[in-house]
Amino acid sequence: MASRKSLTLKSSPRRAAKKAPSRAKKPAATKAAPTSRPLVFPELHESTTSSGLKVVAAERGPLPMVSMRLVIRAGSSTDPAGKHGIADFAARLLRRGTRRMSAEDIDEAVEFVGASLGVGVGEDTLSVAITTPAEHFAQMLEVMGQLVMEPTFPESEVADARERALAQFANDLDEPSVIADRAMVRALWGDHPYGHDVSGSTKTVSTFTRDDVVRFHQERLGPKVAMLVVVGSVDPMKVAQAAEKAFAGWAGGPEAPMVIPALNRVVGAGRVVVVDKPDQTQSQVRLGGPGYRMGHEDYFPSTAMNIALGGGFTSRLMNEVRVNRGLTYSIGCWFDAMHAAGIFALSTFTKTESTREIIDVSLGEIAKVRESGVKPGELRDAQTYMSGLYPLRTETNESIAHSIADMRLNGLGDDWVVKFRDRLRAVTPKQVLAVARKYCFAEAPAVVVLGKADAVKKQLRGLGPITVVPASEYE
Amino acid sequence: MRKASPKSAPARAADPSLESLFDVHEATLPNGLQVRLLPNHQAPVVSLYTFFNVGSRNERPGITGISHLFEHMMFNGAKKYGPKMFDKTLEANGGSSNAYTSHDMTVYYDDFASDALETVLDLESDRMRSLRISQDMLTSEREVVKEERRVRMDNDIGGMMDEELGTLVYKAHAYRWPVIGWMADIEAISREDCQTYFRTYYAPNNAMLYIAGDIDPKKTLALVRRYYGDIPRGPAPLPVINAEPEQRGERRSTVRHPAQSPAVMIGYRGPSAKDEDTLALDVAQYVLTKGEGSRLTRSLVYEQKLAVGVGLDWSWRIDPGTILFFLELKPDSDPQKSEAALYAELEKLARDGITERELQKALNNLRSDHLRELGTNNGRAHAMGNYEALLGDWRHVLTLPSAYAAITGEKVKAAAAKYLIPERRSVVTLLPAPSEA
């Protein structure tokens, strides 16, 4: 289905699933008070199992469904050197057999009742999520407990998973945006724990053995670095009881989450990486610099600024690059804030011939904001935009479970969601200018272009030292 | 305004747990615009959907892609809200908008803070009443669509294979060309083409409006009447003729591209959405590829280790659609071997049918997915519009679970035996091109 506007590029440059990019909202207009009612956020009930697992439950109807997420601080940033991708690899294998159930048993138990099981790894966390019809929730929680407490990692499953992963890396070379994103991650973070693809690479995954997986499971997964969130039409008391039963005797894992360092400097700042893919008629373009960690005080001014610059469909970048010049179908920029550090990045694409033009126009728009901030009216529109749409994030059990996990793991405070709109509305033009000076490429950004190197290299002169690498470098 | 009554529902019984969620108020304006209103006060937000009965199905050679190009043009200025003002006004009032075009329909939606309702109705009715199509806007938007075509079709393996498959499966029907259109047609579509298209297809008598969320139905309908009531009817669109001839044997095509691995895309000619076989094929789809324990995933990915992934898309369409399989393979795979393994599974399905447990599992999952779809205002409004556009009544939202419950293992087996046969098959094989390509 063809659509008019693509927002697909406005996700994080990583492969891991992330929360949706922020969109703007509107602050109180001067004339009329906003009519927005307080958000309905369910009451949180907290308990701890005898094994030490924190449980947060929130009852919510009317659909007879329950969403549960077990979030463990064992993301890709905890991958040991030489074993990049092990968290993701191990997570995929959790459902391929436990002491009591074979892979087929697990599939059958979950899928027969109409529940769905997903396992995801990001930079900071490994999560196991199950959405289920409410009447089966206790049984599904039991399965979740088995997956994390007693996976067996059969040797043959490890070998098959490795082979599938390697084939996937090869096939990824045919996905221009995936390879461009991967190149950007490396250009931004270098050797930092956030600096490798969540799923690793051909080089690292080809070395994975069953021992590596078992060691990862023993050392990284445990109740003290985990939290269970359950949202939906189920009584919180029943959640506490079912969690006690499902996670009884869970032991092991670290005492505390691993500490990930801040980002000192974007390693590719001022440099250009051209990823050569000669069959392309388009160039994928990425620009990036430093951002901030989750919970940082710059969050709200930066969010408001970003909506005006590259968030909504009327942002300066969208207007200048797409609407006025017809250079692309999609362009956007965003702050990617993770637990320990973050980045600010832009993503777009254009036909080969206009590669330099799209970079120059984008940099020009970002420079204008850096030098002058945004106009008071623009800020107000951005604030209204996001305040208006923000309640959409409280619509589903899944999105509420996500918010709860985010608030708790990053210390945002339990009033994060209900106070969000007020805090955004309080942002001033002066605060926006201050964050713009800080994050809008005061230092030259890292530049990644994936496309026909022969044709684009000469266009890129003057942007910084250019390195041309084959796409296979990112397999 | 008339309150929806389950009595007027299609033949099947409404699901009681859904009925309580669908307190729908409906009306038809004198100009033919159909309106469906669904209050839900859980959050101070509203979703508004406008469905137009026009898609690439209504196009002809020479203007392929005009429905989609036109979808873009609908954001570029009307009489009251000129160029750039649609998005600017909407966003500044706490809303956002998007749209998509399919083979059968063009769909616009707005999500917004409930206090912006009147502004949104003003914006949407303005462009339905008085869209202005300027040459400058058309020229610029054409470039945007060309970039979209490059990213979705020309530089994407799935896109290039899908485009090839369409021309194999259909010889005469408009489903033959991609929704985004051929590049040369996108270049050639004129302002006059767009104006004619607008007058014919974007009139209130060819549209349906769905508003779900934090609304008062009575006040909302009064606003709809005020903003849309004076938009004149358009001429009745020409009917689409399905001249597709019978397929008499397997059709094959090869695409060469410097890819890492071969790949296979296979399309079987299926029934139309209204045909009851469609529901049996939905069940077959779930048995074959829904979940890790589904037949094709278990067999081709986990047991025989032939594929990295197996996809199956059975999308409902107004005219007979395509049951589409996609095999993502490993480098150095033999695509014929994977194809043969797929056919063996399909033959087994047609010969032996499915087990009672597989049937129940499929029904459980169809219900869960249906409930999940109805978890948001946006999902509810879209579901009502989609079923109404394809099947003629939004109440299928309520009766779908019981419609599925009437599907038996025998019906699934019969549908597999009828549709998943070599005579209805078209196959596109992607082969990695020579290395210097």
Coordinates of N, CA, C and O in Angstrom, one line a residue, chain B residues 52-151:
Chain B
F52 N -12.5 6.9 0.7 CA -13.1 7.2 -0.6 C -13.0 5.9 -1.4 O -12.0 5.2 -1.4
N53 N -14.1 5.6 -2.2 CA -14.1 4.4 -2.9 C -13.3 4.6 -4.2 O -13.9 4.5 -5.3
V54 N -12.0 4.7 -4.1 CA -11.2 4.8 -5.3 C -9.8 4.4 -5.0 O -9.2 4.7 -4.0
G55 N -9.3 3.6 -5.9 CA -7.9 3.1 -5.7 C -7.3 2.8 -7.1 O -7.9 3.2 -8.1
S56 N -6.2 2.1 -7.2 CA -5.6 1.9 -8.5 C -6.5 1.0 -9.3 O -6.4 1.0 -10.6
R57 N -7.5 0.3 -8.7 CA -8.5 -0.4 -9.4 C -9.3 0.5 -10.4 O -9.8 0.0 -11.4
N58 N -9.4 1.7 -10.1 CA -10.2 2.6 -10.9 C -9.4 3.3 -12.0 O -9.9 4.2 -12.7
E59 N -8.1 3.0 -12.1 CA -7.2 3.6 -13.1 C -7.2 2.9 -14.4 O -7.8 1.8 -14.6
R60 N -6.5 3.5 -15.4 CA -6.3 2.8 -16.7 C -4.9 3.1 -17.1 O -4.2 4.0 -16.6
P61 N -4.4 2.3 -18.1 CA -3.0 2.5 -18.6 C -2.9 4.0 -19.0 O -3.8 4.6 -19.6
G62 N -1.7 4.6 -18.7 CA -1.5 6.0 -19.1 C -1.6 6.9 -17.9 O -0.9 7.9 -17.8
I63 N -2.4 6.5 -16.9 CA -2.5 7.3 -15.7 C -2.4 6.4 -14.5 O -3.0 6.6 -13.4
T64 N -1.6 5.3 -14.6 CA -1.5 4.4 -13.4 C -0.8 5.2 -12.3 O 0.1 6.0 -12.6
G65 N -1.2 5.0 -11.1 CA -0.6 5.7 -10.0 C -1.3 7.0 -9.7 O -0.9 7.7 -8.7
I66 N -2.3 7.4 -10.4 CA -3.0 8.7 -10.2 C -3.7 8.7 -8.9 O -3.7 9.7 -8.2
S67 N -4.3 7.6 -8.5 CA -5.0 7.6 -7.2 C -4.0 7.9 -6.0 O -4.3 8.7 -5.2
H68 N -2.8 7.3 -6.1 CA -1.8 7.6 -5.1 C -1.3 9.0 -5.2 O -1.1 9.7 -4.2
L69 N -0.9 9.4 -6.4 CA -0.4 10.8 -6.6 C -1.5 11.8 -6.1 O -1.2 12.8 -5.4
F70 N -2.7 11.4 -6.4 CA -3.8 12.3 -5.9 C -4.0 12.3 -4.4 O -4.3 13.4 -3.8
E71 N -3.7 11.2 -3.8 CA -3.8 11.2 -2.3 C -2.8 12.2 -1.8 O -3.1 12.9 -0.8
H72 N -1.6 12.3 -2.4 CA -0.7 13.4 -2.0 C -1.2 14.8 -2.2 O -1.1 15.7 -1.4
M73 N -1.9 14.9 -3.4 CA -2.3 16.3 -3.7 C -3.4 16.8 -2.8 O -3.6 18.0 -2.6
M74 N -4.1 15.9 -2.1 CA -5.2 16.3 -1.2 C -4.6 17.1 0.0 O -5.4 17.6 0.8
F75 N -3.3 17.1 0.2 CA -2.8 17.8 1.3 C -2.2 19.2 0.9 O -1.6 19.9 1.7
N76 N -2.4 19.5 -0.4 CA -1.6 20.6 -0.9 C -2.4 21.9 -1.1 O -1.9 22.8 -1.8
G77 N -3.6 22.0 -0.5 CA -4.2 23.3 -0.6 C -5.6 23.3 -1.2 O -5.8 22.6 -2.2
A78 N -6.5 23.9 -0.5 CA -7.9 24.1 -1.0 C -8.3 25.5 -1.0 O -7.4 26.4 -0.9
K79 N -9.6 25.8 -1.0 CA -10.0 27.2 -1.1 C -9.7 28.0 0.2 O -9.1 29.1 0.2
K80 N -10.2 27.5 1.3 CA -10.1 28.2 2.6 C -8.7 28.0 3.2 O -8.1 28.9 3.6
Y81 N -8.3 26.8 3.2 CA -6.9 26.5 3.7 C -6.0 26.2 2.5 O -6.0 25.1 1.9
G82 N -5.2 27.2 2.2 CA -4.4 27.2 1.0 C -3.1 26.3 1.2 O -3.1 25.5 2.1
P83 N -2.2 26.4 0.3 CA -1.0 25.6 0.3 C -0.3 25.5 1.7 O -0.2 26.6 2.3
K84 N 0.0 24.4 2.1 CA 0.7 24.1 3.4 C -0.2 24.3 4.6 O 0.3 24.0 5.8
M85 N -1.4 24.8 4.4 CA -2.2 25.1 5.6 C -2.9 24.0 6.3 O -3.3 24.0 7.4
F86 N -3.1 22.9 5.5 CA -3.8 21.7 6.1 C -3.0 21.2 7.3 O -3.5 21.2 8.4
D87 N -1.8 20.8 7.0 CA -1.0 20.2 8.1 C -0.6 21.2 9.2 O -0.6 20.9 10.4
K88 N -0.4 22.5 8.7 CA 0.0 23.5 9.7 C -1.1 23.7 10.7 O -0.9 23.8 11.9
T89 N -2.3 23.9 10.2 CA -3.5 24.1 11.1 C -3.7 22.9 12.0 O -4.0 23.1 13.2
L90 N -3.7 21.8 11.4 CA -4.0 20.6 12.2 C -3.0 20.4 13.3 O -3.3 20.2 14.4
E91 N -1.7 20.4 12.9 CA -0.6 20.2 14.0 C -0.7 21.3 15.0 O -0.5 21.0 16.2
A92 N -0.9 22.5 14.6 CA -1.0 23.6 15.6 C -2.2 23.5 16.5 O -2.2 24.1 17.6
N93 N -3.1 22.6 16.2 CA -4.3 22.4 17.1 C -4.2 21.0 17.8 O -5.2 20.6 18.4
G94 N -3.0 20.4 17.7 CA -2.9 19.2 18.5 C -3.3 17.9 17.7 O -4.0 17.0 18.3
G95 N -3.0 17.9 16.4 CA -3.4 16.7 15.6 C -2.4 16.3 14.6 O -1.4 17.1 14.4
S96 N -2.6 15.2 14.0 CA -1.7 14.8 13.0 C -2.5 13.9 12.0 O -3.5 13.4 12.3
S97 N -2.0 13.8 10.8 CA -2.7 13.2 9.7 C -1.9 12.3 8.8 O -0.7 12.6 8.8
N98 N -2.5 11.4 8.2 CA -1.8 10.6 7.2 C -2.8 10.0 6.3 O -4.0 10.1 6.5
A99 N -2.3 9.2 5.3 CA -3.2 8.6 4.4 C -2.6 7.5 3.7 O -1.3 7.4 3.7
Y100 N -3.3 6.6 3.1 CA -2.8 5.6 2.2 C -3.7 5.2 1.1 O -4.9 5.5 1.1
T101 N -3.1 4.7 0.1 CA -3.9 4.2 -1.1 C -3.7 2.8 -1.3 O -2.5 2.3 -1.2
S102 N -4.7 2.0 -1.6 CA -4.6 0.6 -1.9 C -5.1 0.4 -3.3 O -5.5 1.3 -4.0
H103 N -5.2 -0.9 -3.7 CA -5.8 -1.2 -5.0 C -7.3 -0.8 -5.0 O -7.8 -0.4 -6.1
D104 N -7.9 -0.8 -3.9 CA -9.4 -0.6 -3.9 C -9.9 0.7 -3.3 O -11.0 1.1 -3.5
M105 N -9.1 1.4 -2.5 CA -9.6 2.5 -1.8 C -8.5 3.5 -1.4 O -7.3 3.2 -1.4
T106 N -8.9 4.8 -1.1 CA -8.0 5.8 -0.6 C -8.5 6.2 0.7 O -9.7 6.5 0.9
V107 N -7.6 6.2 1.7 CA -8.0 6.4 3.1 C -7.2 7.5 3.8 O -6.0 7.5 3.7
Y108 N -7.9 8.5 4.4 CA -7.3 9.6 5.1 C -7.7 9.5 6.5 O -8.8 9.1 6.9
Y109 N -6.7 9.8 7.4 CA -7.1 9.8 8.8 C -6.4 10.9 9.6 O -5.4 11.4 9.2
D110 N -7.1 11.4 10.6 CA -6.6 12.4 11.5 C -6.7 11.9 12.9 O -7.8 11.4 13.3
D111 N -5.7 12.0 13.7 CA -5.8 11.7 15.2 C -5.6 13.1 15.8 O -4.6 13.8 15.5
F112 N -6.4 13.4 16.8 CA -6.3 14.8 17.4 C -6.9 14.9 18.7 O -7.7 14.1 19.1
A113 N -6.5 16.0 19.4 CA -7.1 16.3 20.7 C -8.6 16.6 20.5 O -8.9 17.3 19.5
S114 N -9.4 16.2 21.4 CA -10.9 16.3 21.2 C -11.3 17.7 21.0 O -12.3 17.9 20.3
D115 N -10.6 18.7 21.6 CA -11.1 20.1 21.4 C -10.8 20.6 20.0 O -11.2 21.7 19.7
A116 N -10.1 19.8 19.2 CA -9.8 20.3 17.8 C -10.9 19.8 16.8 O -10.7 20.0 15.6
L117 N -11.9 19.1 17.3 CA -12.9 18.5 16.3 C -13.4 19.4 15.3 O -13.4 19.1 14.1
E118 N -13.8 20.6 15.7 CA -14.4 21.4 14.7 C -13.4 21.9 13.6 O -13.7 22.0 12.4
T119 N -12.2 22.2 14.1 CA -11.1 22.6 13.1 C -10.9 21.5 12.1 O -10.7 21.7 10.9
V120 N -10.9 20.2 12.6 CA -10.6 19.1 11.7 C -11.7 19.0 10.7 O -11.5 18.7 9.5
L121 N -12.9 19.1 11.1 CA -14.1 19.0 10.2 C -14.0 20.1 9.1 O -14.3 19.9 8.0
D122 N -13.6 21.3 9.6 CA -13.4 22.4 8.7 C -12.3 22.1 7.6 O -12.5 22.3 6.4
L123 N -11.2 21.6 8.1 CA -10.1 21.3 7.2 C -10.5 20.2 6.2 O -10.3 20.3 5.0
E124 N -11.1 19.1 6.7 CA -11.4 18.0 5.8 C -12.5 18.3 4.8 O -12.5 17.9 3.7
S125 N -13.5 19.1 5.3 CA -14.6 19.4 4.3 C -14.1 20.4 3.3 O -14.6 20.4 2.2
D126 N -13.2 21.3 3.7 CA -12.7 22.3 2.8 C -12.0 21.6 1.6 O -12.3 21.9 0.4
R127 N -11.2 20.5 1.9 CA -10.5 19.9 0.7 C -11.5 19.0 -0.1 O -11.3 18.8 -1.3
M128 N -12.5 18.5 0.5 CA -13.5 17.7 -0.3 C -14.3 18.7 -1.2 O -14.7 18.3 -2.3
R129 N -14.6 19.8 -0.7 CA -15.4 20.8 -1.4 C -14.6 21.5 -2.5 O -15.1 21.7 -3.6
S130 N -13.4 21.9 -2.2 CA -12.8 22.9 -3.1 C -11.3 22.7 -3.2 O -10.5 23.7 -3.1
L131 N -10.8 21.5 -3.5 CA -9.4 21.3 -3.6 C -8.9 22.1 -4.8 O -9.5 22.2 -5.8
R132 N -7.7 22.7 -4.6 CA -7.1 23.5 -5.7 C -5.8 22.8 -6.2 O -4.9 22.5 -5.4
I133 N -5.8 22.4 -7.5 CA -4.6 21.7 -8.0 C -3.8 22.6 -8.8 O -4.1 22.9 -10.0
S134 N -2.7 23.1 -8.3 CA -1.9 24.0 -9.0 C -0.7 23.2 -9.7 O -0.3 22.2 -9.3
Q135 N -0.3 23.8 -10.8 CA 0.7 23.1 -11.6 C 2.0 23.0 -10.8 O 2.7 22.0 -10.8
D136 N 2.4 24.1 -10.0 CA 3.6 24.0 -9.2 C 3.6 22.9 -8.2 O 4.5 22.2 -8.0
M137 N 2.4 22.8 -7.5 CA 2.3 21.8 -6.5 C 2.4 20.4 -7.1 O 3.0 19.5 -6.6
L138 N 1.8 20.2 -8.3 CA 1.8 18.9 -9.0 C 3.2 18.6 -9.3 O 3.7 17.4 -9.1
T139 N 4.0 19.5 -9.9 CA 5.3 19.3 -10.3 C 6.2 18.9 -9.1 O 7.0 17.9 -9.2
S140 N 6.1 19.6 -8.0 CA 6.9 19.3 -6.8 C 6.5 17.9 -6.2 O 7.3 17.1 -5.9
E141 N 5.2 17.7 -6.1 CA 4.7 16.5 -5.5 C 5.1 15.2 -6.3 O 5.3 14.2 -5.8
R142 N 5.1 15.4 -7.6 CA 5.5 14.3 -8.5 C 6.9 13.9 -8.2 O 7.2 12.7 -8.2
E143 N 7.8 14.8 -7.9 CA 9.2 14.4 -7.5 C 9.2 13.6 -6.2 O 10.0 12.7 -6.1
V144 N 8.4 14.0 -5.3 CA 8.3 13.3 -4.0 C 7.8 11.9 -4.2 O 8.4 10.9 -3.7
V145 N 6.8 11.7 -5.1 CA 6.3 10.4 -5.4 C 7.3 9.5 -6.1 O 7.4 8.3 -5.9
K146 N 8.1 10.2 -7.0 CA 9.1 9.4 -7.7 C 10.2 8.9 -6.7 O 10.7 7.8 -6.8
E147 N 10.5 9.7 -5.7 CA 11.4 9.2 -4.6 C 10.8 8.1 -3.9 O 11.5 7.1 -3.5
E148 N 9.5 8.2 -3.6 CA 8.8 7.1 -2.9 C 8.9 5.8 -3.8 O 9.1 4.7 -3.3
R149 N 8.7 6.0 -5.1 CA 8.7 4.8 -6.0 C 10.1 4.2 -6.0 O 10.3 3.0 -5.9
R150 N 11.1 5.1 -6.0 CA 12.5 4.5 -6.0 C 12.8 3.7 -4.7 O 13.4 2.7 -4.7
V151 N 12.3 4.3 -3.6 CA 12.6 3.6 -2.3 C 11.8 2.3 -2.1 O 12.3 1.3 -1.6

